Short mmCIF file of C-alpha atoms and ligand atoms in Angstrom, two decimals:
data_model
loop_
_atom_site.label_atom_id
_atom_site.label_comp_id
_atom_site.label_asym_id
_atom_site.label_seq_id
_atom_site.Cartn_x
_atom_site.Cartn_y
_atom_site.Cartn_z
CA UNK S 1 -21.94 -268.56 23.13
CA UNK S 2 -23.93 -266.81 20.38
CA UNK S 3 -22.87 -267.06 16.90
CA UNK S 4 -24.75 -264.24 14.96
CA UNK S 5 -23.17 -265.30 11.42
CA UNK S 6 -23.89 -269.02 11.82
CA UNK S 7 -27.29 -268.04 13.03
CA UNK S 8 -28.18 -266.15 10.07
CA UNK S 9 -26.50 -268.49 7.75
CA UNK S 10 -28.81 -271.32 8.99
CA UNK S 11 -32.02 -269.17 8.81
CA UNK S 12 -31.12 -267.97 5.46
CA UNK S 13 -30.37 -271.45 3.79
CA UNK S 14 -33.50 -273.10 5.36
CA UNK S 15 -35.78 -270.45 4.09
CA UNK S 16 -34.35 -270.56 0.67
CA UNK S 17 -34.78 -274.21 0.41
CA UNK S 18 -38.60 -273.88 0.46
CA UNK S 19 -38.99 -271.05 -1.86
CA UNK S 20 -40.67 -272.07 -4.96
CA UNK S 21 -41.43 -268.94 -6.85
CA UNK S 22 -39.99 -265.82 -8.02
CA UNK S 23 -41.54 -263.19 -5.78
CA UNK S 24 -40.59 -264.88 -2.64
CA UNK S 25 -37.07 -265.35 -4.19
CA UNK S 26 -36.89 -261.79 -4.66
CA UNK S 27 -37.83 -260.90 -1.05
CA UNK S 28 -35.41 -263.43 0.27
CA UNK S 29 -32.78 -261.72 -1.60
CA UNK S 30 -33.39 -258.21 -0.22
CA UNK S 31 -33.87 -259.79 3.37
CA UNK S 32 -30.47 -261.25 3.33
CA UNK S 33 -28.27 -259.67 0.49
CA UNK S 34 -30.17 -256.40 -0.10
CA UNK S 35 -28.64 -253.10 1.15
CA UNK S 36 -30.53 -253.26 4.40
CA UNK S 37 -30.40 -256.94 4.55
CA UNK S 38 -29.32 -259.16 7.22
CA UNK S 39 -25.57 -259.23 5.78
CA UNK S 40 -25.43 -255.50 5.79
CA UNK S 41 -26.28 -255.57 9.16
CA UNK S 42 -23.63 -257.94 10.36
CA UNK S 43 -21.08 -255.85 8.58
CA UNK S 44 -22.59 -252.88 10.65
CA UNK S 45 -21.55 -254.49 14.07
CA UNK S 46 -17.88 -255.02 13.06
CA UNK S 47 -17.34 -251.23 14.50
CA UNK S 48 -18.33 -252.35 18.04
CA UNK S 49 -16.18 -255.38 18.29
CA UNK S 50 -12.86 -255.51 20.06
CA UNK S 51 -10.35 -254.64 17.40
CA UNK S 52 -8.54 -258.00 17.48
CA UNK S 53 -11.72 -259.81 16.44
CA UNK S 54 -12.62 -257.62 13.55
CA UNK S 55 -10.58 -258.98 10.82
CA UNK S 56 -11.79 -262.48 11.42
CA UNK S 57 -15.30 -261.59 11.74
CA UNK S 58 -15.29 -259.50 8.53
CA UNK S 59 -13.83 -262.53 6.71
CA UNK S 60 -16.50 -264.67 7.83
CA UNK S 61 -19.24 -262.25 6.75
CA UNK S 62 -17.82 -261.90 3.40
CA UNK S 63 -17.61 -265.76 2.91
CA UNK S 64 -21.32 -265.95 4.10
CA UNK S 65 -22.17 -263.33 1.61
CA UNK S 66 -20.57 -265.22 -1.39
CA UNK S 67 -22.17 -268.39 -0.23
CA UNK S 68 -25.64 -266.94 0.06
CA UNK S 69 -25.22 -265.22 -3.39
CA UNK S 70 -24.27 -268.45 -4.97
CA UNK S 71 -27.14 -270.44 -3.19
CA UNK S 72 -29.58 -267.62 -4.54
CA UNK S 73 -28.36 -268.21 -8.08
CA UNK S 74 -28.75 -271.87 -7.98
CA UNK S 75 -32.29 -271.65 -6.54
CA UNK S 76 -33.17 -269.06 -9.10
CA UNK S 77 -32.03 -271.17 -12.04
CA UNK S 78 -33.88 -274.21 -10.38
CA UNK S 79 -37.04 -272.15 -10.14
CA UNK S 80 -36.88 -270.69 -13.49
CA UNK S 81 -36.40 -274.18 -15.14
CA UNK S 82 -39.29 -275.48 -13.02
CA UNK S 83 -41.65 -272.51 -14.14
CA UNK S 84 -40.62 -273.14 -17.57
CA UNK S 85 -41.51 -276.80 -17.46
CA UNK S 86 -44.73 -275.96 -15.90
CA UNK S 87 -45.58 -273.34 -18.43
CA UNK S 88 -44.93 -275.75 -21.14
CA UNK S 89 -46.83 -278.43 -19.47
CA UNK S 90 -49.90 -276.05 -19.08
CA UNK S 91 -49.39 -274.95 -22.72
CA UNK S 92 -48.81 -271.43 -21.66
CA UNK S 93 -45.92 -271.39 -23.92
CA UNK S 94 -46.62 -272.33 -27.71
CA UNK S 95 -43.44 -273.83 -29.03
CA UNK S 96 -45.05 -274.31 -32.41
CA UNK S 97 -45.41 -270.38 -32.85
CA UNK S 98 -42.95 -269.11 -35.41
CA UNK S 99 -39.90 -267.35 -33.86
CA UNK S 100 -39.40 -263.53 -34.39
CA UNK S 101 -37.62 -263.12 -37.72
CA UNK S 102 -33.97 -262.53 -37.22
CA UNK S 103 -32.91 -259.81 -39.38
CA UNK S 104 -29.40 -260.51 -40.89
CA UNK S 105 -27.02 -258.07 -42.14
CA UNK S 106 -26.02 -257.79 -45.45
CA UNK S 107 -22.97 -256.58 -47.61
CA UNK S 108 -23.47 -253.37 -49.39
CA UNK S 109 -24.03 -254.09 -53.18
CA UNK S 110 -20.92 -251.78 -53.89
CA UNK S 111 -18.78 -253.98 -51.48
CA UNK S 112 -20.07 -257.23 -53.20
CA UNK S 113 -19.09 -256.03 -56.47
CA UNK S 114 -15.61 -255.37 -55.11
CA UNK S 115 -15.19 -258.65 -53.61
CA UNK S 116 -16.11 -260.33 -56.74
CA UNK S 117 -13.72 -258.13 -58.58
CA UNK S 118 -10.83 -258.89 -56.17
CA UNK S 119 -11.49 -262.72 -56.14
CA UNK S 120 -11.23 -262.63 -59.89
CA UNK S 121 -7.99 -260.38 -59.91
CA UNK S 122 -6.53 -262.30 -57.32
CA UNK S 123 -7.06 -265.48 -59.43
CA UNK S 124 -4.94 -263.84 -62.20
CA UNK S 125 -2.19 -262.91 -59.76
CA UNK S 126 -3.07 -259.48 -58.92
CA UNK S 127 -2.24 -258.44 -55.27
CA UNK S 128 -4.57 -255.72 -53.56
CA UNK S 129 -2.64 -252.61 -53.11
CA UNK S 130 -4.55 -250.19 -50.52
CA UNK S 131 -3.66 -246.58 -51.47
CA UNK S 132 -4.98 -243.38 -49.76
CA UNK S 133 -8.10 -241.35 -50.25
CA UNK S 134 -6.48 -238.06 -49.30
CA UNK S 135 -3.84 -237.34 -51.64
CA UNK S 136 -1.15 -234.75 -52.65
CA UNK S 137 -2.08 -232.86 -55.77
CA UNK S 138 1.47 -233.86 -57.01
CA UNK S 139 0.40 -237.63 -57.06
CA UNK S 140 -3.18 -237.07 -58.09
CA UNK S 141 -2.17 -235.06 -61.13
CA UNK S 142 1.60 -233.77 -61.62
CA UNK S 143 3.31 -237.08 -61.34
CA UNK S 144 0.67 -238.55 -63.80
CA UNK S 145 1.51 -235.95 -66.43
CA UNK S 146 -1.25 -233.60 -65.53
CA UNK S 147 0.89 -230.44 -64.28
CA UNK S 148 -0.78 -227.51 -62.78
CA UNK S 149 -2.72 -225.74 -65.68
CA UNK S 150 -3.09 -228.70 -67.68
CA UNK S 151 -6.68 -228.50 -69.41
CA UNK S 152 -7.39 -232.36 -68.73
CA UNK S 153 -7.46 -231.30 -64.92
CA UNK S 154 -10.83 -229.56 -65.52
CA UNK S 155 -12.42 -232.82 -66.14
CA UNK S 156 -11.60 -233.87 -62.67
CA UNK S 157 -12.50 -230.98 -60.29
CA UNK S 158 -12.09 -232.25 -56.44
CA UNK S 159 -12.46 -231.14 -52.96
CA UNK S 160 -9.29 -229.41 -51.48
CA UNK S 161 -8.14 -229.18 -47.91
CA UNK S 162 -7.01 -225.95 -46.25
CA UNK S 163 -3.82 -226.91 -47.73
CA UNK S 164 -4.15 -226.53 -51.37
CA UNK S 165 -1.38 -229.38 -52.07
CA UNK S 166 -3.81 -231.80 -50.34
CA UNK S 167 -7.01 -233.07 -51.91
CA UNK S 168 -9.29 -235.94 -52.07
CA UNK S 169 -8.20 -238.17 -55.07
CA UNK S 170 -10.19 -237.80 -58.13
CA UNK S 171 -9.23 -241.25 -59.29
CA UNK S 172 -7.27 -244.28 -58.12
CA UNK S 173 -4.43 -243.55 -60.38
CA UNK S 174 -2.09 -241.94 -58.06
CA UNK S 175 -1.90 -245.21 -56.33
CA UNK S 176 0.10 -246.41 -59.44
CA UNK S 177 3.03 -244.02 -58.48
CA UNK S 178 2.69 -245.14 -54.71
CA UNK S 179 2.49 -248.90 -55.71
CA UNK S 180 5.57 -248.32 -58.05
CA UNK S 181 7.62 -246.61 -55.54
CA UNK S 182 6.73 -248.85 -52.53
CA UNK S 183 6.76 -252.34 -54.36
CA UNK S 184 9.24 -251.60 -57.16
CA UNK S 185 12.36 -251.49 -54.96
CA UNK S 186 13.76 -248.76 -56.76
CA UNK S 187 12.67 -249.88 -60.40
CA UNK S 188 13.99 -253.38 -60.21
CA UNK S 189 10.94 -255.68 -59.31
CA UNK S 190 7.87 -256.31 -61.40
CA UNK S 191 4.48 -255.34 -60.10
CA UNK S 192 0.90 -257.00 -60.61
CA UNK S 193 -1.57 -255.11 -58.26
CA UNK S 194 -5.34 -253.78 -58.32
CA UNK S 195 -6.12 -250.72 -56.32
CA UNK S 196 -9.61 -250.36 -55.24
CA UNK S 197 -11.09 -247.57 -53.26
CA UNK S 198 -13.21 -244.49 -53.05
CA UNK S 199 -12.70 -241.47 -55.43
CA UNK S 200 -14.04 -238.02 -55.20
CA UNK S 201 -15.17 -235.48 -57.73
CA UNK S 202 -16.72 -232.07 -57.37
CA UNK S 203 -19.74 -232.51 -59.61
CA UNK S 204 -23.28 -231.76 -59.85
CA UNK S 205 -25.08 -234.78 -58.06
CA UNK S 206 -27.57 -236.41 -60.40
CA UNK S 207 -29.00 -239.96 -61.03
CA UNK S 208 -25.79 -240.74 -63.14
CA UNK S 209 -23.11 -238.89 -61.27
CA UNK S 210 -22.21 -238.64 -57.48
CA UNK S 211 -19.32 -236.81 -55.86
CA UNK S 212 -18.10 -239.90 -54.51
CA UNK S 213 -17.69 -243.38 -56.29
CA UNK S 214 -15.24 -246.29 -56.31
CA UNK S 215 -12.83 -247.39 -58.80
CA UNK S 216 -10.48 -250.47 -59.26
CA UNK S 217 -7.21 -249.50 -60.83
CA UNK S 218 -4.89 -252.22 -62.09
CA UNK S 219 -1.22 -251.91 -62.88
CA UNK S 220 1.13 -254.35 -64.23
CA UNK S 221 4.76 -253.45 -64.65
CA UNK S 222 7.50 -255.95 -66.14
CA UNK S 223 10.32 -256.06 -68.52
CA UNK S 224 8.26 -257.25 -71.64
CA UNK S 225 4.52 -255.90 -71.15
CA UNK S 226 2.90 -255.15 -74.42
CA UNK S 227 -0.52 -254.06 -75.50
CA UNK S 228 -1.41 -257.48 -76.27
CA UNK S 229 -1.01 -258.34 -72.59
CA UNK S 230 -3.39 -255.66 -71.50
CA UNK S 231 -5.88 -256.66 -74.09
CA UNK S 232 -5.82 -260.48 -72.99
CA UNK S 233 -5.89 -259.59 -69.40
CA UNK S 234 -8.92 -257.60 -69.61
CA UNK S 235 -10.59 -259.92 -71.98
CA UNK S 236 -10.16 -262.64 -69.53
CA UNK S 237 -11.37 -260.63 -66.67
CA UNK S 238 -14.67 -259.93 -68.81
CA UNK S 239 -15.02 -263.47 -69.50
CA UNK S 240 -14.65 -264.29 -65.71
CA UNK S 241 -16.96 -261.42 -64.51
CA UNK S 242 -19.70 -261.20 -67.16
CA UNK S 243 -19.94 -264.40 -69.21
CA UNK S 244 -17.29 -266.84 -70.67
CA UNK S 245 -18.29 -265.72 -74.20
CA UNK S 246 -18.24 -262.05 -73.48
CA UNK S 247 -16.82 -260.16 -76.43
CA UNK S 248 -14.68 -257.03 -75.62
CA UNK S 249 -13.52 -254.33 -77.96
CA UNK S 250 -11.06 -251.40 -77.56
CA UNK S 251 -11.53 -247.80 -78.72
CA UNK S 252 -8.64 -245.40 -78.89
CA UNK S 253 -8.73 -242.63 -76.39
CA UNK S 254 -6.65 -240.32 -74.25
CA UNK S 255 -5.40 -240.31 -70.84
CA UNK S 256 -2.17 -238.24 -69.93
CA UNK S 257 -0.71 -241.15 -67.96
CA UNK S 258 -0.76 -243.77 -70.59
CA UNK S 259 0.21 -243.89 -74.05
CA UNK S 260 -1.44 -245.30 -76.16
CA UNK S 261 -4.82 -245.03 -74.31
CA UNK S 262 -7.91 -247.11 -75.01
CA UNK S 263 -11.25 -247.27 -73.69
CA UNK S 264 -12.67 -250.83 -73.09
CA UNK S 265 -16.21 -251.87 -73.87
CA UNK S 266 -17.90 -255.30 -73.18
CA UNK S 267 -20.86 -256.76 -75.08
CA UNK S 268 -23.83 -255.66 -73.15
CA UNK S 269 -24.61 -258.47 -70.80
CA UNK S 270 -28.30 -257.47 -70.69
CA UNK S 271 -29.24 -257.94 -74.43
CA UNK S 272 -26.32 -259.77 -75.42
CA UNK S 273 -25.11 -257.31 -78.09
CA UNK S 274 -28.49 -256.87 -79.62
CA UNK S 275 -29.11 -253.39 -78.17
CA UNK S 276 -31.31 -252.28 -75.63
CA UNK S 277 -32.22 -249.29 -73.55
CA UNK S 278 -29.29 -249.83 -71.06
CA UNK S 279 -26.53 -249.93 -73.63
CA UNK S 280 -28.37 -247.21 -75.72
CA UNK S 281 -28.87 -249.50 -78.44
CA UNK S 282 -25.12 -249.83 -79.23
CA UNK S 283 -24.83 -253.27 -77.88
CA UNK S 284 -21.74 -252.28 -75.71
CA UNK S 285 -21.14 -251.09 -72.33
CA UNK S 286 -18.13 -249.15 -71.29
CA UNK S 287 -16.12 -250.82 -68.52
CA UNK S 288 -12.78 -249.38 -68.33
CA UNK S 289 -10.05 -246.72 -69.19
CA UNK S 290 -6.85 -248.19 -69.96
CA UNK S 291 -3.48 -248.03 -71.75
CA UNK S 292 0.26 -248.62 -71.75
CA UNK S 293 1.90 -246.86 -68.73
CA UNK S 294 3.28 -243.55 -70.12
CA UNK S 295 7.25 -243.41 -69.81
CA UNK S 296 7.17 -240.26 -67.74
CA UNK S 297 5.09 -242.10 -65.39
CA UNK S 298 7.17 -245.02 -65.13
CA UNK S 299 10.10 -242.69 -64.50
CA UNK S 300 8.27 -241.24 -61.78
CA UNK S 301 7.61 -244.34 -60.05
CA UNK S 302 11.38 -245.29 -60.24
CA UNK S 303 11.38 -247.36 -63.37
CA UNK S 304 13.78 -246.97 -66.33
CA UNK S 305 11.28 -246.72 -69.40
CA UNK S 306 13.91 -248.22 -71.77
CA UNK S 307 13.97 -251.40 -69.86
CA UNK S 308 10.56 -251.63 -67.93
CA UNK S 309 7.15 -251.15 -69.45
CA UNK S 310 3.47 -251.85 -68.05
CA UNK S 311 -0.20 -251.40 -68.67
CA UNK S 312 -2.81 -249.81 -66.32
CA UNK S 313 -6.67 -249.75 -66.33
CA UNK S 314 -9.28 -248.21 -64.25
CA UNK S 315 -12.89 -249.54 -63.79
CA UNK S 316 -15.78 -248.19 -62.15
CA UNK S 317 -17.68 -250.92 -60.13
CA UNK S 318 -20.83 -248.91 -59.12
CA UNK S 319 -21.95 -248.81 -62.94
CA UNK S 320 -21.78 -252.55 -63.18
CA UNK S 321 -23.44 -252.96 -59.94
CA UNK S 322 -26.28 -250.75 -60.98
CA UNK S 323 -26.71 -252.68 -64.29
CA UNK S 324 -26.59 -255.91 -62.54
CA UNK S 325 -29.38 -255.10 -60.11
CA UNK S 326 -31.35 -252.57 -62.10
CA UNK S 327 -30.58 -249.58 -59.80
CA UNK S 328 -31.76 -246.66 -61.62
CA UNK S 329 -30.12 -243.90 -59.43
CA UNK S 330 -26.49 -243.77 -58.28
CA UNK S 331 -27.44 -241.55 -55.21
CA UNK S 332 -28.80 -244.57 -53.45
CA UNK S 333 -25.26 -245.92 -53.04
CA UNK S 334 -24.26 -243.76 -50.15
CA UNK S 335 -27.72 -242.45 -48.93
CA UNK S 336 -27.46 -245.25 -46.11
CA UNK S 337 -31.29 -245.72 -46.63
CA UNK S 338 -32.22 -249.08 -45.09
CA UNK S 339 -35.15 -249.51 -47.71
CA UNK S 340 -32.35 -249.67 -50.32
CA UNK S 341 -29.81 -251.33 -48.40
CA UNK S 342 -32.14 -254.33 -47.21
CA UNK S 343 -32.82 -255.53 -50.39
CA UNK S 344 -29.31 -256.94 -50.79
N1 LIG K 401 -7.92 -242.69 -63.98
C1 LIG K 401 -8.76 -243.00 -65.19
C2 LIG K 401 -10.09 -242.16 -64.98
O1 LIG K 401 -10.46 -242.04 -63.71
C3 LIG K 401 -8.81 -244.33 -65.63
C4 LIG K 401 -7.61 -244.78 -66.12
C5 LIG K 401 -6.82 -245.64 -65.31
C6 LIG K 401 -7.20 -244.76 -67.38
C7 LIG K 401 -5.68 -246.23 -65.67
C8 LIG K 401 -5.95 -245.44 -67.92
C9 LIG K 401 -5.22 -246.10 -66.95
O2 LIG K 401 -10.63 -241.92 -65.81
#
């Protein structure tokens, strides 16, 4: 009795065994496994079989197809390794040739600075609180003592959505209210957080100002937090971030959500305070706005200002990144120009 399946199996495996190069291998594959190959032809004969034989026959063809595919792959691997060995032997592959350089990705310079910041603040006990970029006017301004029509709003024009109550935050400070409300447990728990993130302002884009930039906000709330804590904490940060002998100075300033408010300068780390172009010959670089959290703001966060106090600060990492890498133009940051990004 003829056994077409067994016959094809024998033929195919015999033929495969003596194949030694890729072209013959490919034609073997189309002869047996290809769309018009022998396996396909076997499947095509199923219809002409008595119906009780069809299923068993189909299963055998399936099994043969799997067996031949596997045999093919094994043979292919063997041939390729032999070809490789031959090429190596005949010197067609020069293994001393340098490999193509692999382009590794890098972190954005701003991301790097943020990570440095976060590491330092984490070491000092500050947890990261991720607030939101899209804010309510109420949180961005009103709850921070900037009611509608407050003149200080003019300094922070922003982008509004169709709903005039919803905007892109102009600073990370609205996160202060959110952190107090979320972590303060109804004004009963102390807080120590930093709030990093993107901020937006409607500005003329120039080499020094962009419509987007990042900030790192800091907030500490406790029962006995004083101005000396703020000063000491920022001075310690400056030592860890810039240099262990970095001097810091505080200048009286004004923010509606802190009272008193101070601007923080660190001794210029490029000239060591002697005065240079970067620090405009003052010897100092501004690194933060800061102050004691205003009683109204504490109240808006759920705290009783007669019991709780706190300090807050806001830093702008881009400026530090620019100084550190000698980046002359802030527009490079979000241009996504590879010629810039690849330098880091
Ligand atoms: N939010 C202020 C700004 O963007 C900075 C700041 C934060 C000042 C916290 C005081 C306290 O300019």
